[in-house]
Amino acid sequence: MAHGQHRHRTQAKKQLNHLLAEVERPGASVTITRHGRPVARLVPVQPTPRTFGQLPNLFVPNDFDEPLSESEVTNWDAAEER
């Protein structure tokens, strides 16, 4: 099937698995029609890039990536042994 194909809603219903596989290809889309009029478009989902700090109320201290102190390492090791 070529990019930008049109399918009647009854065809789309019967061929849904095939159409889903088709729109996984970059640039592909399928327009679903009813009585010859477009009513929906099936397109691939564009992934949303995740950015650091998206979680609400998440506090990241300035020294987040600094080496742990000796006491922090000792506490960490002790916690792992439990």
mmCIF file of C-alpha atoms in Angstrom:
data_model
loop_
_atom_site.group_PDB
_atom_site.id
_atom_site.type_symbol
_atom_site.label_atom_id
_atom_site.label_comp_id
_atom_site.label_asym_id
_atom_site.label_seq_id
_atom_site.Cartn_x
_atom_site.Cartn_y
_atom_site.Cartn_z
ATOM 1 C CA MET A 1 0.000 0.000 0.000
ATOM 2 C CA ALA A 2 1.370 3.448 -0.876
ATOM 3 C CA HIS A 3 1.690 6.298 1.590
ATOM 4 C CA GLY A 4 -1.428 8.372 2.146
ATOM 5 C CA GLN A 5 -3.960 5.721 1.178
ATOM 6 C CA HIS A 6 -7.696 6.077 1.790
ATOM 7 C CA ARG A 7 -9.806 3.254 3.187
ATOM 8 C CA HIS A 8 -13.541 3.077 3.776
ATOM 9 C CA ARG A 9 -14.353 2.486 7.431
ATOM 10 C CA THR A 10 -15.576 -1.078 6.801
ATOM 11 C CA GLN A 11 -12.341 -1.902 4.963
ATOM 12 C CA ALA A 12 -10.319 -0.299 7.750
ATOM 13 C CA LYS A 13 -12.158 -2.372 10.345
ATOM 14 C CA LYS A 14 -11.391 -5.600 8.476
ATOM 15 C CA GLN A 15 -7.773 -4.657 7.769
ATOM 16 C CA LEU A 16 -6.840 -2.955 11.046
ATOM 17 C CA ASN A 17 -3.817 -5.148 11.823
ATOM 18 C CA HIS A 18 -2.470 -4.618 8.307
ATOM 19 C CA LEU A 19 -3.079 -0.854 8.487
ATOM 20 C CA LEU A 20 -1.336 -0.602 11.861
ATOM 21 C CA ALA A 21 1.697 -2.379 10.422
ATOM 22 C CA GLU A 22 1.586 -0.066 7.417
ATOM 23 C CA VAL A 23 1.617 3.166 9.419
ATOM 24 C CA GLU A 24 4.614 2.017 11.440
ATOM 25 C CA ARG A 25 6.660 2.979 8.385
ATOM 26 C CA PRO A 26 7.999 6.547 8.441
ATOM 27 C CA GLY A 27 5.784 8.966 6.544
ATOM 28 C CA ALA A 28 2.907 6.505 6.128
ATOM 29 C CA SER A 29 -0.686 7.451 6.842
ATOM 30 C CA VAL A 30 -4.143 6.087 6.125
ATOM 31 C CA THR A 31 -7.242 8.253 5.884
ATOM 32 C CA ILE A 32 -10.451 6.521 6.931
ATOM 33 C CA THR A 33 -13.583 7.658 5.126
ATOM 34 C CA ARG A 34 -17.327 7.368 5.578
ATOM 35 C CA HIS A 35 -19.579 8.004 2.599
ATOM 36 C CA GLY A 36 -16.517 9.231 0.703
ATOM 37 C CA ARG A 37 -15.674 11.892 3.294
ATOM 38 C CA PRO A 38 -12.542 11.733 5.457
ATOM 39 C CA VAL A 39 -13.373 11.161 9.136
ATOM 40 C CA ALA A 40 -10.042 10.062 10.649
ATOM 41 C CA ARG A 41 -6.367 9.666 9.873
ATOM 42 C CA LEU A 42 -4.214 6.807 11.097
ATOM 43 C CA VAL A 43 -0.608 7.977 11.509
ATOM 44 C CA PRO A 44 2.427 6.708 13.422
ATOM 45 C CA VAL A 45 2.902 8.084 16.917
ATOM 46 C CA GLN A 46 5.922 10.344 17.243
ATOM 47 C CA PRO A 47 7.871 9.500 20.402
ATOM 48 C CA THR A 48 8.012 12.314 22.906
ATOM 49 C CA PRO A 49 11.574 13.018 23.940
ATOM 50 C CA ARG A 50 12.111 12.714 27.661
ATOM 51 C CA THR A 51 13.969 15.518 29.310
ATOM 52 C CA PHE A 52 15.670 15.536 32.654
ATOM 53 C CA GLY A 53 13.540 17.128 35.352
ATOM 54 C CA GLN A 54 10.090 16.299 33.946
ATOM 55 C CA LEU A 55 8.814 14.787 37.180
ATOM 56 C CA PRO A 56 6.943 17.264 39.366
ATOM 57 C CA ASN A 57 8.374 17.965 42.809
ATOM 58 C CA LEU A 58 11.611 16.144 42.023
ATOM 59 C CA PHE A 59 14.547 17.776 43.742
ATOM 60 C CA VAL A 60 18.008 17.077 42.360
ATOM 61 C CA PRO A 61 20.764 18.484 44.578
ATOM 62 C CA ASN A 62 23.634 20.391 42.989
ATOM 63 C CA ASP A 63 26.103 17.745 44.164
ATOM 64 C CA PHE A 64 24.095 14.902 42.612
ATOM 65 C CA ASP A 65 26.975 13.602 40.522
ATOM 66 C CA GLU A 66 29.737 14.152 43.082
ATOM 67 C CA PRO A 67 31.481 11.125 44.617
ATOM 68 C CA LEU A 68 29.966 9.777 47.830
ATOM 69 C CA SER A 69 31.632 10.540 51.138
ATOM 70 C CA GLU A 70 33.190 7.701 53.146
ATOM 71 C CA SER A 71 30.238 7.665 55.566
ATOM 72 C CA GLU A 72 27.745 7.498 52.662
ATOM 73 C CA VAL A 73 29.648 4.572 51.142
ATOM 74 C CA THR A 74 29.683 2.819 54.529
ATOM 75 C CA ASN A 75 25.924 3.372 54.947
ATOM 76 C CA TRP A 76 25.285 2.163 51.390
ATOM 77 C CA ASP A 77 27.330 -0.995 51.919
ATOM 78 C CA ALA A 78 25.591 -1.676 55.237
ATOM 79 C CA ALA A 79 22.175 -1.297 53.627
ATOM 80 C CA GLU A 80 23.095 -3.767 50.863
ATOM 81 C CA GLU A 81 24.116 -6.386 53.426
ATOM 82 C CA ARG A 82 20.658 -6.415 55.008
#
